[in-house]
Coordinates of C-alpha atoms and ligand atoms in Angstrom, one line a residue:
M1265 CA -4.6 26.2 20.3
K1266 CA -8.0 25.6 21.5
D1267 CA -8.3 21.9 22.9
F1268 CA -12.5 20.9 22.4
K1269 CA -11.5 17.7 23.9
E1270 CA -10.3 19.1 27.0
Q1271 CA -13.3 21.5 27.5
I1272 CA -15.4 18.4 26.7
A1273 CA -13.7 16.1 29.4
E1274 CA -14.0 18.7 31.7
C1275 CA -17.5 19.2 30.9
F1276 CA -18.6 15.3 31.9
A1277 CA -15.4 15.4 34.2
K1278 CA -17.9 17.4 36.7
V1279 CA -21.3 15.3 35.9
I1280 CA -19.4 11.4 36.3
E1281 CA -16.8 10.1 38.2
I1282 CA -14.4 9.0 35.8
S1283 CA -11.3 11.5 35.8
Q1284 CA -10.8 13.9 32.8
D1285 CA -7.7 12.8 31.7
E1286 CA -9.6 9.3 31.2
L1287 CA -12.8 10.8 29.3
K1288 CA -10.1 12.7 27.2
H1289 CA -9.1 9.6 25.6
M1290 CA -12.9 7.7 25.3
I1291 CA -13.8 10.7 23.3
E1292 CA -13.5 9.5 19.6
I1293 CA -14.6 11.5 16.0
P1294 CA -17.0 10.2 14.4
K1295 CA -16.9 8.9 10.7
D1296 CA -20.0 10.6 9.5
E1297 CA -19.9 14.5 10.2
K1298 CA -23.4 14.7 10.7
M1299 CA -22.7 13.0 13.9
G1300 CA -21.2 15.9 15.5
D1301 CA -17.2 16.2 15.5
Y1302 CA -16.6 14.8 18.7
A1303 CA -18.8 11.4 20.2
L1304 CA -18.8 10.2 23.7
P1305 CA -19.6 6.5 23.7
C1306 CA -21.8 5.5 26.9
F1307 CA -20.9 0.9 26.6
R1308 CA -18.1 1.6 29.0
F1309 CA -20.0 3.7 32.2
A1310 CA -22.9 0.2 31.9
K1311 CA -21.1 -1.2 34.6
M1312 CA -20.6 1.4 36.5
F1313 CA -24.4 2.9 36.4
G1314 CA -26.1 -0.4 36.4
K1315 CA -28.1 0.8 33.6
A1316 CA -28.3 0.6 29.8
P1317 CA -25.5 2.8 27.6
G1318 CA -28.7 4.6 25.9
L1319 CA -30.1 5.7 29.3
I1320 CA -27.4 6.7 30.9
A1321 CA -26.7 8.9 27.6
E1322 CA -29.7 10.4 28.6
D1323 CA -28.7 11.0 32.1
L1324 CA -25.8 12.5 31.2
K1325 CA -27.2 14.7 28.5
G1326 CA -29.9 15.9 31.4
K1327 CA -27.0 16.9 33.8
I1328 CA -24.3 18.4 31.7
D1329 CA -23.3 22.1 31.9
F1330 CA -21.9 23.4 28.6
A1331 CA -22.5 27.1 28.7
N1332 CA -19.3 29.0 28.4
T1333 CA -18.2 26.7 26.6
D1334 CA -17.2 26.2 22.9
I1335 CA -19.9 23.0 22.2
E1336 CA -22.8 24.5 20.3
K1337 CA -24.9 21.0 21.1
I1338 CA -25.2 17.7 22.1
E1339 CA -27.4 14.8 21.2
I1340 CA -27.8 11.4 21.4
V1341 CA -27.4 8.6 19.1
G1342 CA -28.3 5.0 20.6
A1343 CA -25.4 4.8 23.3
Y1344 CA -23.4 7.9 22.4
L1345 CA -22.9 11.5 22.9
N1346 CA -22.6 13.3 19.6
I1347 CA -21.0 17.1 20.7
T1348 CA -20.9 19.5 17.6
I1349 CA -18.5 22.7 18.4
K1350 CA -19.2 26.2 17.1
Q1351 CA -17.8 26.6 14.4
Q1352 CA -17.2 30.5 14.7
A1353 CA -15.4 29.1 17.5
L1354 CA -13.3 26.6 15.4
A1355 CA -13.0 28.6 12.4
E1356 CA -11.4 31.6 14.5
D1357 CA -8.3 29.5 16.4
V1358 CA -7.5 28.1 13.3
L1359 CA -6.9 31.4 11.5
K1360 CA -5.2 32.9 14.7
E1361 CA -2.9 29.8 15.4
I1362 CA -1.6 29.6 11.9
S1363 CA -1.0 32.9 11.1
A1364 CA 0.6 33.5 14.6
Q1365 CA 2.8 30.3 13.6
N1366 CA 2.5 29.8 9.5
E1367 CA 5.0 27.5 8.4
N1368 CA 5.8 26.3 12.0
Y1369 CA 2.1 25.2 12.9
G1370 CA 2.2 21.5 13.4
K1371 CA 5.4 21.9 15.5
Q1372 CA 5.1 20.9 19.2
Q1373 CA 7.0 20.4 22.6
I1374 CA 5.4 17.3 24.0
G1375 CA 8.7 15.8 23.3
N1376 CA 11.2 18.0 24.8
G1377 CA 14.0 16.5 27.1
K1378 CA 13.4 13.1 25.1
N1379 CA 16.0 11.5 23.2
V1380 CA 14.3 8.9 20.4
I1381 CA 16.3 6.5 18.4
V1382 CA 15.2 5.9 15.1
E1383 CA 17.1 3.2 13.2
Y1384 CA 16.5 2.6 9.6
S1385 CA 17.8 1.8 6.3
S1386 CA 20.5 -0.8 7.4
P1387 CA 21.7 -2.4 4.1
N1388 CA 24.0 -5.0 4.1
I1389 CA 27.6 -4.0 2.8
A1390 CA 29.0 -5.8 -0.7
K1391 CA 25.1 -6.9 -1.5
P1392 CA 22.3 -5.2 -3.2
F1393 CA 19.6 -2.2 -1.8
H1394 CA 16.8 -4.1 -2.2
I1395 CA 13.2 -2.7 -2.3
G1396 CA 12.9 -3.4 1.4
H1397 CA 15.8 -1.6 2.5
L1398 CA 13.8 1.6 0.1
R1399 CA 11.1 0.3 2.4
T1400 CA 12.3 1.1 6.2
T1401 CA 14.6 3.8 4.7
L1402 CA 11.3 6.0 3.8
I1403 CA 9.2 5.3 6.6
G1404 CA 12.1 5.8 9.0
R1405 CA 12.9 9.3 7.7
A1406 CA 9.0 9.7 8.0
L1407 CA 9.6 8.5 12.0
Y1408 CA 12.2 10.5 12.4
N1409 CA 11.2 13.9 11.0
I1410 CA 7.6 13.2 13.3
Y1411 CA 9.2 13.2 16.6
Q1412 CA 11.5 16.3 15.6
T1413 CA 8.5 18.1 14.9
L1414 CA 7.0 16.9 18.1
G1415 CA 10.1 18.5 20.0
Y1416 CA 12.1 14.5 20.8
K1417 CA 15.3 15.0 20.3
T1418 CA 16.4 12.4 17.5
I1419 CA 18.9 10.2 16.5
G1420 CA 18.9 8.1 13.2
I1421 CA 21.0 5.4 12.8
N1422 CA 22.3 3.4 9.5
H1423 CA 23.1 -0.1 11.3
L1424 CA 25.2 -1.0 8.4
G1425 CA 25.5 -4.9 7.7
D1426 CA 29.1 -4.4 7.3
Y1427 CA 30.5 -7.3 9.5
G1428 CA 30.4 -11.3 9.5
T1429 CA 32.4 -14.1 8.4
Q1430 CA 31.5 -13.8 4.3
F1431 CA 33.6 -10.6 4.7
G1432 CA 37.1 -13.3 5.1
K1433 CA 35.9 -14.4 1.9
M1434 CA 35.6 -11.6 -0.1
I1435 CA 39.0 -10.8 1.5
E1436 CA 39.9 -13.9 0.0
G1437 CA 38.5 -13.1 -3.6
Y1438 CA 39.6 -10.3 -3.8
K1439 CA 43.4 -11.3 -3.2
R1440 CA 43.0 -13.9 -5.9
W1441 CA 41.2 -12.2 -8.3
G1442 CA 40.8 -8.4 -7.4
E1443 CA 42.2 -7.1 -10.7
E1444 CA 40.1 -9.0 -13.0
Y1445 CA 37.2 -7.0 -11.6
N1446 CA 36.8 -3.3 -11.9
L1447 CA 35.4 -1.8 -8.6
E1448 CA 34.9 1.7 -9.0
E1449 CA 32.1 1.5 -11.9
N1450 CA 29.3 -1.4 -10.4
P1451 CA 30.5 -2.1 -7.2
I1452 CA 28.3 -4.0 -5.5
E1453 CA 27.7 -5.8 -8.7
Q1454 CA 31.4 -6.6 -9.2
L1455 CA 31.5 -8.1 -5.6
M1456 CA 28.6 -10.0 -6.1
Q1457 CA 30.7 -11.7 -8.5
I1458 CA 33.7 -12.1 -6.9
Y1459 CA 31.5 -13.7 -3.3
V1460 CA 30.2 -16.2 -5.7
R1461 CA 33.0 -16.9 -7.4
I1462 CA 35.0 -17.7 -4.2
N1463 CA 31.8 -19.2 -2.6
E1464 CA 31.7 -22.1 -5.3
L1465 CA 35.7 -22.6 -5.1
C1466 CA 35.6 -22.6 -1.2
K1467 CA 33.0 -25.7 -1.7
E1468 CA 35.5 -27.1 -4.0
D1469 CA 38.4 -26.6 -1.9
E1470 CA 38.6 -26.6 2.2
S1471 CA 42.4 -25.6 1.7
V1472 CA 40.5 -21.6 0.3
L1473 CA 37.5 -22.5 3.2
E1474 CA 40.3 -22.6 5.6
A1475 CA 41.8 -19.3 3.9
S1476 CA 38.8 -17.1 4.0
R1477 CA 38.6 -18.2 8.5
E1478 CA 42.3 -17.4 8.4
N1479 CA 41.4 -14.0 6.6
F1480 CA 38.5 -13.1 9.2
K1481 CA 40.1 -13.7 11.8
K1482 CA 42.5 -11.5 10.8
L1483 CA 40.2 -9.0 10.5
E1484 CA 39.1 -9.6 13.9
E1485 CA 42.4 -8.6 15.1
G1486 CA 42.8 -5.4 13.1
D1487 CA 45.4 -7.0 10.5
E1488 CA 46.2 -4.4 8.3
Y1489 CA 46.1 -5.6 4.8
C1490 CA 42.1 -7.3 5.6
T1491 CA 41.0 -4.0 7.1
N1492 CA 41.8 -2.1 4.4
L1493 CA 40.5 -4.5 2.2
W1494 CA 37.1 -4.4 4.3
Q1495 CA 36.9 -0.3 4.4
K1496 CA 37.3 -0.8 0.8
F1497 CA 34.8 -2.7 0.2
R1498 CA 32.7 -0.9 2.7
D1499 CA 32.9 3.0 1.6
L1500 CA 32.5 1.8 -2.4
S1501 CA 29.3 0.0 -1.2
L1502 CA 28.2 3.5 0.3
K1503 CA 28.8 5.4 -2.2
E1504 CA 26.4 3.1 -4.2
F1505 CA 23.7 3.6 -1.5
Y1506 CA 24.1 7.4 -1.3
R1507 CA 23.6 7.7 -5.1
I1508 CA 20.3 6.5 -4.0
Y1509 CA 20.1 8.1 -0.4
D1510 CA 21.0 11.6 -2.5
L1511 CA 17.7 10.9 -4.4
L1512 CA 15.3 10.2 -1.7
D1513 CA 17.1 13.5 0.0
I1514 CA 18.1 10.9 3.3
H1515 CA 20.6 11.5 5.5
F1516 CA 21.4 9.8 9.2
D1517 CA 23.2 11.0 12.3
S1518 CA 24.8 7.9 12.3
L1519 CA 26.8 5.0 10.4
N1520 CA 27.9 3.1 12.6
G1521 CA 27.3 -0.7 11.9
E1522 CA 27.4 -4.2 12.7
A1523 CA 31.6 -3.8 12.7
F1524 CA 31.2 -1.1 15.1
Y1525 CA 30.1 -3.5 17.8
A1526 CA 32.2 -6.2 16.9
D1527 CA 34.5 -5.4 19.9
K1528 CA 31.8 -4.2 22.1
T1529 CA 30.4 -8.3 22.3
D1530 CA 32.8 -9.0 25.1
E1531 CA 31.6 -7.0 28.0
V1532 CA 27.9 -8.6 27.2
I1533 CA 29.2 -11.7 27.2
E1534 CA 30.5 -10.6 30.9
I1535 CA 27.2 -9.2 31.9
L1536 CA 25.1 -12.6 31.0
E1537 CA 27.7 -14.7 32.3
K1538 CA 27.1 -12.7 35.7
T1539 CA 23.6 -13.3 35.7
G1540 CA 23.5 -17.1 35.1
K1541 CA 22.0 -17.4 32.2
L1542 CA 24.5 -17.5 29.8
V1543 CA 24.2 -21.8 29.5
E1544 CA 25.7 -24.4 27.1
S1545 CA 23.8 -25.7 24.7
E1546 CA 25.6 -27.9 22.1
G1547 CA 28.9 -26.4 22.3
A1548 CA 27.3 -22.4 21.9
R1549 CA 26.4 -20.6 24.9
I1550 CA 22.5 -19.1 24.1
I1551 CA 20.2 -17.9 26.7
D1552 CA 17.2 -20.0 27.1
L1553 CA 14.1 -18.4 26.3
E1554 CA 11.5 -21.1 27.0
E1555 CA 9.5 -19.3 29.6
Q1556 CA 8.7 -16.6 27.2
N1557 CA 7.7 -19.4 24.5
M1558 CA 10.4 -18.7 22.3
S1559 CA 13.5 -20.3 20.9
P1560 CA 16.6 -19.8 22.6
C1561 CA 19.0 -16.8 21.9
M1562 CA 22.2 -17.6 20.2
I1563 CA 25.1 -15.5 22.1
C1564 CA 28.5 -17.5 20.8
K1565 CA 28.7 -19.9 18.1
S1566 CA 30.5 -23.3 19.0
N1567 CA 33.8 -22.0 17.8
G1568 CA 33.6 -19.1 19.8
S1569 CA 32.5 -15.8 17.7
T1570 CA 29.7 -13.9 18.0
I1571 CA 26.5 -13.2 16.0
Y1572 CA 24.4 -10.7 14.7
A1573 CA 22.6 -10.7 18.0
T1574 CA 25.2 -10.3 20.1
R1575 CA 26.0 -7.5 18.3
D1576 CA 22.6 -5.7 18.8
L1577 CA 22.9 -6.6 22.5
A1578 CA 25.9 -4.8 22.6
A1579 CA 24.4 -1.9 20.2
I1580 CA 21.5 -1.5 22.8
L1581 CA 23.8 -1.6 25.8
Y1582 CA 26.2 1.1 23.7
R1583 CA 23.2 3.5 23.0
A1584 CA 21.3 3.4 26.3
R1585 CA 25.1 4.8 27.6
T1586 CA 25.6 7.1 24.5
Y1587 CA 22.0 8.7 23.6
D1588 CA 19.9 8.0 27.2
F1589 CA 17.1 7.1 24.4
D1590 CA 13.4 6.9 25.6
K1591 CA 12.9 5.1 22.8
C1592 CA 14.6 2.8 20.2
L1593 CA 12.5 2.2 17.1
Y1594 CA 13.5 -0.7 14.5
V1595 CA 12.4 -0.3 11.3
V1596 CA 12.9 -3.5 9.6
A1597 CA 10.9 -5.8 7.8
Y1598 CA 8.3 -8.3 10.1
E1599 CA 10.6 -11.6 8.4
Q1600 CA 13.2 -10.5 11.9
N1601 CA 10.1 -10.1 13.9
L1602 CA 11.4 -13.1 16.2
H1603 CA 15.0 -12.1 16.0
F1604 CA 13.7 -8.5 17.9
K1605 CA 11.7 -10.6 20.2
Q1606 CA 14.3 -12.3 21.6
I1607 CA 16.9 -9.6 21.7
F1608 CA 14.6 -7.2 23.7
E1609 CA 13.9 -10.3 26.0
V1610 CA 17.6 -10.5 26.7
A1611 CA 18.1 -6.7 26.7
K1612 CA 16.4 -6.8 30.2
L1613 CA 19.9 -9.0 31.5
L1614 CA 21.9 -6.4 30.8
G1615 CA 21.1 -3.8 33.2
I1616 CA 20.4 -0.8 31.0
P1617 CA 17.9 1.7 32.7
E1618 CA 14.2 0.8 32.4
K1619 CA 13.1 3.8 30.5
C1620 CA 15.4 2.3 27.3
Q1621 CA 14.6 -1.3 28.4
K1622 CA 10.7 -0.2 27.6
G1623 CA 11.8 2.3 24.8
L1624 CA 12.8 -1.0 22.1
E1625 CA 10.8 -1.2 20.2
H1626 CA 10.7 -3.4 16.7
I1627 CA 8.6 -1.6 13.8
S1628 CA 7.7 -3.8 11.6
Y1629 CA 6.9 -3.8 7.8
G1630 CA 5.1 -5.8 5.0
M1631 CA 6.3 -6.9 1.8
V1632 CA 6.3 -4.9 -1.7
H1633 CA 5.4 -6.8 -4.5
L1634 CA 4.7 -6.3 -8.2
K1635 CA 1.8 -6.0 -10.0
S1636 CA 3.7 -6.7 -13.4
G1637 CA 6.6 -8.7 -14.2
K1638 CA 7.8 -5.2 -15.9
M1639 CA 10.1 -4.1 -14.0
S1640 CA 13.9 -4.3 -14.3
T1641 CA 14.8 -7.1 -12.6
R1642 CA 17.8 -9.4 -11.9
E1643 CA 18.5 -12.3 -10.3
G1644 CA 14.9 -12.9 -10.7
N1645 CA 13.2 -10.6 -8.0
V1646 CA 15.5 -8.2 -7.2
I1647 CA 14.5 -5.0 -7.7
K1648 CA 17.6 -2.7 -8.9
V1649 CA 16.2 0.7 -6.4
E1650 CA 17.9 2.8 -8.1
E1651 CA 17.1 2.0 -11.7
L1652 CA 12.9 2.3 -10.0
L1653 CA 13.7 5.9 -8.8
Q1654 CA 14.9 6.7 -12.2
E1655 CA 12.6 4.8 -14.0
A1656 CA 10.1 7.0 -12.0
I1657 CA 11.4 10.6 -12.7
S1658 CA 12.0 9.4 -16.2
R1659 CA 8.0 8.8 -16.4
V1660 CA 6.9 11.7 -15.3
R1661 CA 9.5 14.1 -17.2
T1662 CA 8.0 12.1 -19.9
I1663 CA 4.3 13.2 -18.7
M1664 CA 5.7 16.8 -18.5
E1665 CA 6.8 16.7 -22.0
E1666 CA 3.6 16.7 -23.1
K1667 CA 1.6 18.4 -20.4
N1668 CA 3.8 21.7 -19.8
P1669 CA 5.9 21.7 -23.1
E1670 CA 6.2 25.7 -22.4
L1671 CA 8.6 24.9 -19.3
T1672 CA 12.1 25.3 -19.5
E1673 CA 14.2 22.1 -19.4
E1674 CA 15.4 22.6 -16.1
E1675 CA 11.9 23.2 -15.1
K1676 CA 10.6 19.7 -16.3
D1677 CA 14.1 18.1 -14.9
N1678 CA 13.1 19.6 -11.6
I1679 CA 9.7 18.9 -11.4
A1680 CA 10.2 15.2 -12.8
K1681 CA 12.4 15.0 -10.2
K1682 CA 9.9 15.8 -7.1
V1683 CA 7.2 14.2 -8.7
G1684 CA 8.8 10.6 -9.3
I1685 CA 10.2 10.4 -6.4
G1686 CA 7.3 11.9 -4.4
A1687 CA 5.6 9.0 -6.1
V1688 CA 7.2 6.5 -5.1
I1689 CA 8.2 7.6 -1.9
Y1690 CA 3.9 8.0 -0.9
N1691 CA 3.2 4.6 -2.5
D1692 CA 6.1 3.7 -0.2
L1693 CA 3.9 5.4 2.6
A1694 CA 0.2 5.3 2.2
G1695 CA -0.9 2.4 3.5
S1696 CA -0.6 0.6 7.3
R1697 CA 3.2 -0.3 7.0
I1698 CA 2.4 -3.9 8.2
K1699 CA 0.3 -4.2 4.9
D1700 CA 2.2 -5.9 2.0
E1701 CA 2.6 -3.1 -0.8
I1702 CA 1.4 -3.5 -4.3
F1703 CA 3.6 -1.3 -6.8
D1704 CA 2.2 -0.7 -9.7
W1705 CA 3.2 2.2 -11.9
D1706 CA 0.1 3.1 -13.4
T1707 CA -1.5 3.6 -9.7
I1708 CA 1.1 5.4 -8.2
L1709 CA 2.1 8.3 -11.3
N1710 CA -1.9 9.1 -11.1
F1711 CA -2.5 12.7 -10.9
N1712 CA -5.9 12.0 -9.8
G1713 CA -5.7 9.2 -7.7
E1714 CA -4.6 8.9 -4.3
T1715 CA -1.6 9.4 -5.0
G1716 CA 2.1 11.6 -4.4
P1717 CA 1.6 13.5 -7.6
Y1718 CA -2.4 14.5 -6.6
I1719 CA -0.7 15.9 -3.3
Q1720 CA 1.5 18.0 -5.3
Y1721 CA -0.6 18.9 -7.8
T1722 CA -3.1 20.8 -5.2
Y1723 CA -0.2 22.5 -3.2
V1724 CA 0.5 23.9 -6.8
R1725 CA -2.8 24.5 -7.7
T1726 CA -2.7 26.5 -4.1
N1727 CA 0.2 28.1 -5.1
S1728 CA -1.4 29.1 -8.1
V1729 CA -4.2 31.2 -6.5
L1730 CA -1.7 32.7 -4.0
K1731 CA 0.1 34.1 -7.1
K1732 CA -3.2 35.7 -8.4
V1733 CA -2.5 38.3 -5.3
N1734 CA -0.3 40.8 -4.1
D1735 CA -0.4 40.8 -0.6
L1736 CA -1.7 37.9 1.8
P1737 CA -4.7 39.7 3.2
E1738 CA -4.4 41.0 7.1
L1739 CA -5.8 38.3 9.4
S1740 CA -8.1 40.9 11.0
N1741 CA -9.4 41.4 7.7
V1742 CA -10.8 37.9 7.4
N1743 CA -14.3 37.4 8.7
T1744 CA -14.2 33.8 9.4
K1745 CA -18.2 33.8 9.1
L1746 CA -17.5 33.7 5.1
L1747 CA -15.7 30.4 5.7
L1748 CA -18.5 28.6 7.5
D1749 CA -20.2 26.9 4.2
E1750 CA -19.8 22.9 3.9
Q1751 CA -16.6 22.9 1.9
S1752 CA -14.8 25.5 3.6
Y1753 CA -15.9 24.0 7.5
K1754 CA -14.6 20.4 6.3
V1755 CA -11.0 22.2 5.4
L1756 CA -10.9 24.5 8.2
K1757 CA -11.8 20.9 10.3
L1758 CA -8.4 18.8 8.9
L1759 CA -6.5 22.5 9.2
Y1760 CA -7.3 22.2 13.0
S1761 CA -6.8 18.2 13.6
Y1762 CA -3.0 18.4 12.1
P1763 CA -1.3 18.8 15.3
E1764 CA -3.1 15.9 16.8
V1765 CA -2.6 13.8 13.4
I1766 CA 1.2 14.4 14.3
R1767 CA 0.9 13.0 17.5
N1768 CA -1.5 10.2 16.2
A1769 CA 1.3 9.5 14.1
A1770 CA 3.7 9.3 16.4
D1771 CA 1.9 7.2 18.9
K1772 CA 1.5 4.3 16.7
N1773 CA 4.8 4.9 14.7
E1774 CA 2.5 5.2 11.1
P1775 CA 3.4 7.8 8.7
S1776 CA 0.4 6.9 6.5
I1777 CA -1.5 8.5 9.3
I1778 CA 0.0 11.4 7.7
S1779 CA -0.6 10.3 4.3
R1780 CA -4.1 9.8 4.9
F1781 CA -4.4 13.1 5.7
L1782 CA -2.6 15.2 3.1
I1783 CA -5.1 13.1 0.5
D1784 CA -8.0 13.9 2.9
L1785 CA -6.7 18.1 2.8
S1786 CA -6.3 17.6 -0.5
K1787 CA -9.7 16.2 -1.5
A1788 CA -11.0 18.8 0.7
F1789 CA -9.6 21.4 -0.8
S1790 CA -10.3 20.2 -4.3
S1791 CA -14.0 20.4 -3.6
F1792 CA -13.7 23.8 -2.1
Y1793 CA -12.4 24.9 -4.9
N1794 CA -15.0 23.5 -7.3
E1795 CA -17.8 25.2 -5.4
N1796 CA -16.3 28.6 -4.2
K1797 CA -15.2 31.0 -7.1
I1798 CA -12.2 32.6 -5.4
M1799 CA -11.3 35.7 -7.4
V1800 CA -14.3 37.5 -6.3
D1801 CA -16.0 40.9 -6.4
E1802 CA -16.5 41.4 -2.9
Q1803 CA -13.6 41.8 -1.2
D1804 CA -14.2 39.8 2.4
V1805 CA -15.3 37.2 0.5
Q1806 CA -11.7 36.5 -1.3
D1807 CA -9.9 37.7 1.3
A1808 CA -11.4 34.9 3.6
R1809 CA -11.2 32.0 0.8
I1810 CA -7.6 33.4 -0.2
Y1811 CA -6.7 32.8 3.2
L1812 CA -7.7 29.3 3.6
T1813 CA -6.0 28.8 0.5
Y1814 CA -2.6 29.6 2.5
M1815 CA -3.5 27.9 5.0
V1816 CA -3.5 24.8 3.1
N1817 CA -0.7 25.6 0.9
L1818 CA 1.6 25.6 4.4
V1819 CA 0.0 22.8 6.0
L1820 CA 0.2 20.3 3.0
K1821 CA 4.1 21.9 2.2
N1822 CA 4.4 20.9 6.0
G1823 CA 3.0 17.5 6.0
A1824 CA 4.5 16.3 3.0
S1825 CA 7.8 17.3 4.1
L1826 CA 7.4 14.9 7.1
L1827 CA 6.9 12.4 5.1
G1828 CA 9.8 13.8 3.0
I1829 CA 7.8 14.5 0.1
N1830 CA 9.4 17.6 -2.0
M1831 CA 6.9 19.9 -3.2
P1832 CA 7.4 21.5 -7.1
E1833 CA 6.3 24.9 -7.2
K1834 CA 4.6 24.4 -10.5
M1835 CA 3.3 20.8 -12.6
Ligands
LIG303 N1 21.4 -5.4 7.8 C1 20.0 -6.4 8.3 C2 19.2 -6.4 6.8 O1 19.6 -5.9 5.7 C3 18.9 -4.9 8.9 C4 19.7 -4.7 10.4 C5 18.5 -4.1 11.1 N2 18.7 -3.5 12.2 C6 19.2 -4.3 13.6 N3 19.8 -3.4 14.5 N4 19.5 -5.4 13.6 O2 18.1 -7.4 6.8

């Protein structure tokens, strides 16, 4: 694909003593279309030249030679040089590229040979999968897809919360009353009940607490009875989690959770001991982080047992060795900001390769608020994610019943699932991830708003257009001059930007960049569609418009799939 930014940078590098690469990074895309396709701000040259930025802009414009490039014109607006690309060049490039790559348009090789771990979802065994876990699940899956499409080898890990002293209590509770509960039907709710009950008893009766501690110790030592029970709790919980994962079509490459690292913490302690930085403090062993302005990171409790952080350190060591990662992204809510800062600091002492050390990154995200309290809740604010997803599906099912009664039941079910789930996914990924999210049924299911259903609806429209022709026109028959009206060209520019949009999303670990793009493309297509009749008598006009529709169809589907949104063929 032609890289217009590169062409611009190359021209400027000949008249200014700044590297082409640096110049390329300085080039911006103006918000206002009238300001050209690209802009080079001259503020940063003021010091270098000892001149006002506006004058520098004039100077540069006088010197620059852009004959033999795809630059149409360069204009000065204040301290900016606004650059416009030849429309014809852009149009031809987009068509050539997409016709060669089809559904692979957007795929890149920049990540070849590099490994990226995305750790996401990571719910806790025997505890509810809450709405925060839904966000990590969706953000993480999107990042996984985005890196994969850029050519990185991606490893998706669900770091299950399947370890801790509470399992000693669970075992004790199950031992006493297991028969009273039906774990098969609603395992997590049942296990929670057992847990609450045994906790009460532990408070009343010291010997029960002692027995629970003993169970945990046995579990650590691999005792068969305790391990089997733990395995049962884990399996049952996973079975419930997979009802949600299946609805969302979520997959993991590894389910190695905290328990997997329990026997790998000794090595962490040994390594830390050797650095001389592991110190005693009130009976516990800690790494002091005062120099880094943080509270200390505890490694061993006073009774000698390790904690959450220790297992995370063991995981870093293991992952560095096993996956030789270039990046390890932790998609976890912002409540754990301090935890990750601490363990990343301590990880510097583990002797892992520098690239791994630098590749550790906490991808934090905001909370979800409900607009109305109407959603099914239990225990106050815990929303049952599975119910939420089912409700989204059933609401769309009702809408389909009204809108498209002619569809078969099977078709309605199928659409309801894709659109209902798509709406929830889109809503979760629409805003920048660090912002808190508002959940409101009316907003997320609005077919005309900035929503998942709107993108899907636009896609379905492109489908119906394409169904009207038997064959796609040959590329050689498409006259790109017929696509230079305002609406068509806007669509072309967006299509051109798609590969860069994916790279930006990876750079910032921000799926919302893709969400924004999909809305922009949908809106641009809608204006194109409203302004231009597609099926017309002039064959060449029709061919060009059909081809544009085809490209939008491909890119909408491809972009949505990065977010995990499936497209219905009808709607
Ligand atoms: N299980 C934790 C929770 O639900 C999240 C785990 C995050 N990952 C990690 N490596 N610490 O809050």
